[in-house]
Amino acid sequence: VSVAGKHAVVIGRSKIVGAPMHDLLLWNHATVTTCHSKTPDLPEQVGRAEILVVGAGRAEMVRGEWVKEGAVVIDCGINHIPDETRASGKRVVGDVHYASANHRAGFITPVPGGVGPMTVAMLMEV
């Protein structure tokens, strides 16, 4: 996926995910908007994103209908929500509502199984 010239939205401003992703995207010539949980027009900002990176720490806060058709969605969230069908009584979800965003996104990382394993794989290459 080419980053240069794309409009990227990063939700989250942490030193672990949000700030580094903002810088990486900017250094690779994307136009970057950083948002957070208190951004008043968050759905509108998300709707402009050709690349969306979410690391806000809120379970399924980004709804699929907010996502621009064909956008690249990178969900860095790891959240536990109640699920009585599981032995543990909970399940892991991201910050993006995967079931609804999957229909609009061109590419989307699953949670679990997306960003975490890729990070480990890249670190093992170094």
Coordinates of N, CA, C and O in Angstrom, one line a residue:
V1 N 0.9 -1.2 0.0 CA 0.0 0.0 0.0 C 0.9 1.2 0.0 O 1.7 1.4 0.9
S2 N 0.7 2.1 -1.0 CA 1.5 3.3 -1.1 C 0.9 4.3 -0.1 O -0.3 4.6 0.0
V3 N 1.8 5.0 0.7 CA 1.3 6.0 1.7 C 1.4 7.4 1.1 O 0.6 8.2 1.5
A4 N 2.4 7.6 0.3 CA 2.6 9.0 -0.2 C 1.4 9.6 -0.9 O 0.8 8.9 -1.7
G5 N 1.1 10.8 -0.5 CA -0.1 11.5 -1.0 C -1.4 11.1 -0.5 O -2.4 11.7 -0.8
K6 N -1.5 10.1 0.4 CA -2.8 9.7 1.0 C -3.1 10.5 2.2 O -2.2 11.0 2.9
H7 N -4.4 10.5 2.5 CA -4.8 11.2 3.7 C -5.0 10.1 4.8 O -5.8 9.2 4.6
A8 N -4.2 10.2 5.9 CA -4.2 9.2 7.0 C -4.8 9.9 8.2 O -4.6 11.1 8.5
V9 N -5.6 9.1 8.9 CA -6.2 9.5 10.2 C -5.7 8.5 11.2 O -5.8 7.3 11.1
V10 N -5.1 9.1 12.3 CA -4.6 8.2 13.4 C -5.5 8.6 14.6 O -5.6 9.8 15.0
I11 N -6.1 7.6 15.2 CA -6.9 7.8 16.4 C -6.2 7.3 17.6 O -5.9 6.1 17.6
G12 N -5.8 8.2 18.5 CA -5.0 7.8 19.6 C -3.7 8.6 19.6 O -3.2 8.9 18.5
R13 N -3.3 9.1 20.7 CA -2.1 9.9 20.8 C -1.0 9.4 21.7 O -0.2 10.2 22.2
S14 N -1.1 8.1 22.0 CA -0.1 7.5 22.9 C 1.3 7.5 22.4 O 1.5 7.6 21.2
K15 N 2.3 7.4 23.3 CA 3.7 7.3 22.8 C 4.0 6.0 22.3 O 5.0 5.8 21.6
I16 N 3.1 5.0 22.5 CA 3.4 3.6 22.0 C 2.8 3.4 20.5 O 3.5 2.8 19.7
V17 N 1.6 3.9 20.3 CA 1.0 3.7 18.9 C 0.8 5.0 18.2 O 1.3 5.3 17.1
G18 N 0.0 5.9 18.8 CA -0.5 7.1 18.1 C 0.6 8.0 17.6 O 0.7 8.3 16.4
A19 N 1.4 8.5 18.5 CA 2.5 9.4 18.1 C 3.5 8.8 17.1 O 3.8 9.5 16.1
P20 N 4.0 7.6 17.3 CA 4.9 7.0 16.3 C 4.2 6.8 15.0 O 4.9 7.0 13.9
M21 N 3.0 6.4 14.9 CA 2.3 6.2 13.6 C 2.1 7.5 12.9 O 2.3 7.5 11.7
H22 N 1.8 8.5 13.6 CA 1.6 9.9 13.0 C 3.0 10.2 12.4 O 3.0 10.6 11.2
D23 N 4.1 10.1 13.1 CA 5.4 10.4 12.5 C 5.8 9.6 11.4 O 6.2 10.1 10.3
L24 N 5.6 8.3 11.5 CA 5.9 7.4 10.4 C 5.2 7.7 9.1 O 5.7 7.7 8.0
L25 N 3.9 7.9 9.2 CA 3.1 8.3 8.1 C 3.5 9.6 7.5 O 3.6 9.7 6.2
L26 N 3.7 10.6 8.3 CA 4.2 11.9 7.9 C 5.5 11.8 7.2 O 5.7 12.4 6.1
W27 N 6.5 11.1 7.7 CA 7.8 10.9 7.1 C 7.7 10.2 5.8 O 8.6 10.4 4.9
N28 N 6.6 9.5 5.6 CA 6.4 8.8 4.3 C 5.5 9.5 3.4 O 4.9 8.9 2.5
H29 N 5.3 10.8 3.6 CA 4.6 11.7 2.7 C 3.1 11.6 2.7 O 2.5 12.0 1.7
A30 N 2.5 11.1 3.8 CA 1.0 11.1 3.9 C 0.7 12.4 4.6 O 1.5 13.1 5.3
T31 N -0.6 12.9 4.3 CA -1.1 14.0 5.1 C -1.9 13.4 6.3 O -2.7 12.5 6.1
V32 N -1.5 13.8 7.5 CA -1.9 13.1 8.7 C -2.8 14.0 9.6 O -2.4 15.1 9.9
T33 N -3.9 13.4 10.0 CA -4.7 14.0 11.0 C -4.7 13.1 12.2 O -5.0 11.9 12.1
T34 N -4.4 13.7 13.4 CA -4.4 12.9 14.6 C -5.7 13.3 15.4 O -6.0 14.4 15.6
C35 N -6.4 12.2 15.8 CA -7.7 12.4 16.6 C -7.6 11.6 17.9 O -6.6 10.9 18.1
H36 N -8.6 11.8 18.7 CA -8.6 11.0 19.9 C -10.1 10.9 20.4 O -11.0 11.3 19.6
S37 N -10.3 10.3 21.5 CA -11.7 10.0 21.9 C -12.5 11.2 22.2 O -13.8 11.1 22.1
K38 N -11.9 12.4 22.3 CA -12.7 13.6 22.6 C -12.8 14.4 21.3 O -13.4 15.5 21.4
T39 N -12.3 14.0 20.2 CA -12.5 14.7 18.9 C -14.0 14.8 18.6 O -14.7 13.8 18.5
P40 N -14.5 16.0 18.5 CA -16.0 16.2 18.4 C -16.6 15.6 17.0 O -17.7 15.1 17.0
D41 N -15.8 15.7 16.0 CA -16.4 15.2 14.7 C -15.6 14.0 14.2 O -15.3 13.8 13.0
L42 N -15.4 13.0 15.1 CA -14.7 11.8 14.8 C -15.2 11.1 13.6 O -14.4 10.7 12.7
P43 N -16.5 10.8 13.5 CA -17.0 10.1 12.3 C -16.7 10.8 11.0 O -16.3 10.1 10.0
E44 N -16.7 12.1 11.0 CA -16.4 12.9 9.8 C -14.9 12.7 9.5 O -14.5 12.6 8.3
Q45 N -14.1 12.8 10.5 CA -12.6 12.7 10.3 C -12.3 11.3 9.7 O -11.5 11.1 8.8
V46 N -12.9 10.2 10.3 CA -12.7 8.9 9.9 C -13.1 8.7 8.5 O -12.5 8.0 7.7
G47 N -14.2 9.3 8.1 CA -14.8 9.2 6.7 C -13.9 9.8 5.7 O -14.0 9.4 4.5
R48 N -12.9 10.6 6.0 CA -12.0 11.2 5.1 C -10.7 10.3 4.9 O -9.9 10.6 4.0
A49 N -10.5 9.4 5.8 CA -9.3 8.6 5.8 C -9.1 7.6 4.7 O -10.0 6.7 4.6
E50 N -8.1 7.7 3.9 CA -7.7 6.6 3.0 C -6.9 5.6 3.8 O -7.0 4.4 3.4
I51 N -6.2 6.0 4.8 CA -5.5 5.1 5.7 C -6.0 5.5 7.1 O -5.9 6.6 7.5
L52 N -6.5 4.5 7.9 CA -7.0 4.7 9.2 C -6.2 3.8 10.2 O -6.2 2.6 10.0
V53 N -5.6 4.4 11.2 CA -4.9 3.7 12.2 C -5.5 4.0 13.5 O -5.7 5.2 13.9
V54 N -6.0 2.9 14.2 CA -6.7 3.2 15.5 C -6.1 2.5 16.6 O -5.8 1.3 16.6
G55 N -5.7 3.3 17.7 CA -5.1 2.8 18.9 C -5.6 3.6 20.1 O -4.8 4.2 20.8
A56 N -6.9 3.7 20.2 CA -7.5 4.5 21.2 C -7.8 3.8 22.6 O -8.0 4.5 23.6
G57 N -7.8 2.5 22.6 CA -8.1 1.8 23.8 C -9.6 1.7 24.2 O -9.9 1.6 25.3
R58 N -10.5 1.8 23.2 CA -11.9 1.7 23.4 C -12.5 0.7 22.5 O -12.4 0.8 21.3
A59 N -13.1 -0.3 23.1 CA -13.6 -1.4 22.4 C -14.6 -1.0 21.3 O -15.6 -0.3 21.6
E60 N -14.3 -1.3 20.0 CA -15.2 -1.1 18.9 C -15.8 0.3 18.8 O -16.9 0.5 18.3
M61 N -15.0 1.3 19.1 CA -15.5 2.7 19.1 C -15.7 3.2 17.7 O -16.5 4.0 17.4
V62 N -14.9 2.7 16.7 CA -15.0 3.1 15.3 C -16.0 2.2 14.6 O -15.8 1.0 14.5
R63 N -17.1 2.8 14.1 CA -18.2 2.0 13.5 C -17.9 1.9 12.0 O -17.3 2.8 11.4
G64 N -18.3 0.8 11.4 CA -18.1 0.5 10.0 C -18.6 1.6 9.1 O -18.0 1.9 8.1
E65 N -19.8 2.2 9.4 CA -20.4 3.2 8.6 C -19.6 4.5 8.5 O -19.7 5.3 7.6
W66 N -18.6 4.7 9.4 CA -17.7 5.8 9.4 C -16.6 5.7 8.4 O -16.1 6.6 7.9
V67 N -16.3 4.4 8.1 CA -15.1 4.1 7.3 C -15.3 4.4 5.8 O -16.4 4.0 5.2
K68 N -14.4 5.1 5.2 CA -14.4 5.4 3.8 C -14.3 4.1 3.0 O -13.5 3.3 3.3
E69 N -15.1 4.0 1.9 CA -15.1 2.9 1.1 C -13.7 2.6 0.5 O -13.1 3.6 0.0
G70 N -13.1 1.4 0.7 CA -11.8 1.1 0.2 C -10.6 1.5 1.0 O -9.5 1.3 0.7
A71 N -10.9 2.1 2.2 CA -9.8 2.5 3.1 C -9.0 1.3 3.6 O -9.5 0.2 3.8
V72 N -7.8 1.6 4.0 CA -6.9 0.7 4.7 C -7.1 0.9 6.2 O -6.9 2.1 6.6
V73 N -7.5 -0.1 6.9 CA -7.8 0.1 8.3 C -6.9 -0.8 9.1 O -6.8 -2.0 9.0
I74 N -6.1 -0.1 10.0 CA -5.1 -0.8 10.9 C -5.6 -0.6 12.3 O -5.6 0.4 12.8
D75 N -6.1 -1.7 12.9 CA -6.7 -1.7 14.2 C -5.6 -2.2 15.2 O -5.3 -3.4 15.2
C76 N -5.1 -1.3 16.1 CA -4.1 -1.7 17.0 C -4.7 -2.0 18.4 O -3.9 -2.2 19.4
G77 N -6.0 -1.9 18.5 CA -6.6 -2.1 19.8 C -6.7 -3.5 20.3 O -6.9 -4.4 19.5
I78 N -6.6 -3.7 21.6 CA -6.8 -5.0 22.3 C -7.7 -4.7 23.5 O -7.3 -4.1 24.4
N79 N -8.9 -5.2 23.4 CA -9.9 -4.9 24.4 C -10.6 -6.2 24.7 O -10.8 -7.1 23.8
H80 N -11.0 -6.4 26.0 CA -11.8 -7.6 26.4 C -13.3 -7.1 26.6 O -13.5 -6.1 27.3
I81 N -14.2 -7.8 26.0 CA -15.6 -7.5 26.3 C -16.3 -8.8 26.7 O -15.9 -9.9 26.4
P82 N -17.4 -8.6 27.5 CA -18.1 -9.8 28.0 C -18.7 -10.7 26.8 O -19.2 -10.1 25.8
D83 N -18.6 -12.0 26.9 CA -19.1 -12.9 25.9 C -19.5 -14.2 26.7 O -18.6 -15.0 27.0
E84 N -20.7 -14.4 27.0 CA -21.2 -15.6 27.7 C -21.0 -16.9 27.0 O -21.1 -17.9 27.6
T85 N -20.8 -16.8 25.6 CA -20.6 -18.0 24.9 C -19.2 -18.6 25.0 O -18.9 -19.7 24.6
R86 N -18.3 -17.8 25.6 CA -16.9 -18.3 25.7 C -16.7 -18.8 27.2 O -17.3 -18.3 28.1
A87 N -15.8 -19.8 27.3 CA -15.5 -20.4 28.6 C -15.0 -19.3 29.6 O -15.3 -19.4 30.7
S88 N -14.2 -18.4 29.0 CA -13.6 -17.3 29.9 C -14.6 -16.3 30.2 O -14.4 -15.5 31.1
G89 N -15.8 -16.2 29.5 CA -16.8 -15.2 29.7 C -16.5 -13.9 29.0 O -17.2 -12.9 29.3
K90 N -15.4 -13.9 28.2 CA -15.0 -12.6 27.5 C -14.4 -13.0 26.2 O -13.9 -14.1 26.0
R91 N -14.2 -12.0 25.3 CA -13.5 -12.2 24.1 C -12.7 -10.9 23.7 O -13.0 -9.8 24.3
V92 N -11.8 -11.1 22.9 CA -10.9 -9.9 22.5 C -11.4 -9.3 21.2 O -11.8 -10.0 20.3
V93 N -11.5 -8.0 21.3 CA -12.0 -7.2 20.1 C -11.0 -6.0 20.0 O -10.3 -5.6 20.9
G94 N -11.0 -5.4 18.8 CA -10.2 -4.2 18.6 C -11.0 -2.9 18.9 O -12.1 -2.9 19.5
D95 N -10.4 -1.8 18.4 CA -11.0 -0.5 18.6 C -12.0 -0.2 17.4 O -12.7 0.8 17.5
V96 N -11.9 -1.0 16.4 CA -12.8 -0.9 15.2 C -13.8 -2.0 15.2 O -13.5 -3.2 15.5
H97 N -15.1 -1.7 15.0 CA -16.1 -2.8 14.9 C -15.9 -3.5 13.6 O -16.3 -3.1 12.5
Y98 N -15.2 -4.7 13.7 CA -14.7 -5.4 12.6 C -15.9 -5.8 11.6 O -15.7 -5.7 10.4
A99 N -16.9 -6.4 12.2 CA -18.0 -6.9 11.3 C -18.6 -5.9 10.4 O -18.9 -6.2 9.2
S100 N -18.7 -4.7 10.8 CA -19.3 -3.6 10.0 C -18.2 -2.9 9.1 O -18.5 -2.6 8.0
A101 N -17.0 -2.8 9.6 CA -16.0 -2.1 8.9 C -15.4 -3.0 7.8 O -15.0 -2.5 6.7
N102 N -15.5 -4.3 7.9 CA -14.9 -5.2 7.0 C -15.6 -5.1 5.6 O -15.0 -5.4 4.6
H103 N -16.9 -4.7 5.6 CA -17.7 -4.5 4.4 C -17.3 -3.3 3.6 O -17.5 -3.2 2.4
R104 N -16.7 -2.3 4.2 CA -16.3 -1.1 3.6 C -14.8 -0.9 3.3 O -14.4 -0.3 2.3
A105 N -14.0 -1.5 4.2 CA -12.6 -1.3 4.0 C -12.0 -2.1 2.9 O -12.5 -3.2 2.6
G106 N -11.0 -1.6 2.2 CA -10.3 -2.3 1.2 C -9.4 -3.4 1.8 O -9.3 -4.5 1.3
F107 N -8.7 -3.0 2.9 CA -7.9 -3.9 3.7 C -8.2 -3.6 5.2 O -8.4 -2.4 5.5
I108 N -8.2 -4.6 6.0 CA -8.4 -4.4 7.5 C -7.7 -5.5 8.3 O -7.6 -6.6 7.9
T109 N -7.1 -5.0 9.4 CA -6.4 -6.0 10.2 C -7.4 -6.6 11.2 O -8.1 -5.8 11.8
P110 N -7.4 -7.9 11.4 CA -8.3 -8.5 12.4 C -7.7 -8.3 13.8 O -6.5 -8.2 14.0
V111 N -8.6 -8.4 14.8 CA -8.2 -8.5 16.2 C -9.0 -9.6 16.8 O -10.2 -9.6 16.7
P112 N -8.3 -10.6 17.4 CA -6.9 -10.8 17.4 C -6.3 -11.3 16.1 O -7.1 -11.7 15.2
G113 N -5.0 -11.3 16.0 CA -4.4 -11.9 14.8 C -3.8 -11.0 13.8 O -3.3 -11.4 12.8
G114 N -3.9 -9.7 14.0 CA -3.4 -8.7 13.0 C -2.1 -8.0 13.4 O -1.0 -8.6 13.1
V115 N -2.2 -6.9 14.1 CA -1.0 -6.1 14.4 C 0.0 -6.8 15.3 O 1.2 -6.8 15.1
G116 N -0.5 -7.5 16.3 CA 0.4 -8.2 17.3 C 1.3 -9.2 16.6 O 2.5 -9.0 16.7
P117 N 0.8 -10.2 15.9 CA 1.7 -11.1 15.3 C 2.6 -10.5 14.2 O 3.8 -11.0 14.1
M118 N 2.1 -9.5 13.5 CA 3.0 -8.8 12.5 C 4.1 -8.1 13.2 O 5.3 -8.1 12.7
T119 N 3.9 -7.5 14.4 CA 4.9 -6.8 15.1 C 6.0 -7.8 15.5 O 7.2 -7.6 15.4
V120 N 5.6 -9.0 16.1 CA 6.5 -10.0 16.5 C 7.3 -10.5 15.3 O 8.6 -10.6 15.3
A121 N 6.7 -10.7 14.1 CA 7.4 -11.2 12.9 C 8.4 -10.2 12.5 O 9.5 -10.5 12.1
M122 N 8.1 -8.9 12.5 CA 9.0 -7.9 12.1 C 10.2 -7.8 13.1 O 11.4 -7.6 12.6
L123 N 9.9 -7.9 14.3 CA 11.0 -7.8 15.3 C 12.0 -9.0 15.2 O 13.2 -8.9 15.4
M124 N 11.4 -10.2 14.8 CA 12.3 -11.3 14.6 C 13.2 -11.2 13.4 O 14.2 -11.8 13.3
E125 N 12.8 -10.4 12.4 CA 13.6 -10.2 11.2 C 14.8 -9.3 11.5 O 15.8 -9.4 10.9
V126 N 14.7 -8.5 12.5 CA 15.8 -7.5 12.9 C 16.9 -8.2 13.5 O 17.6 -8.9 13.7

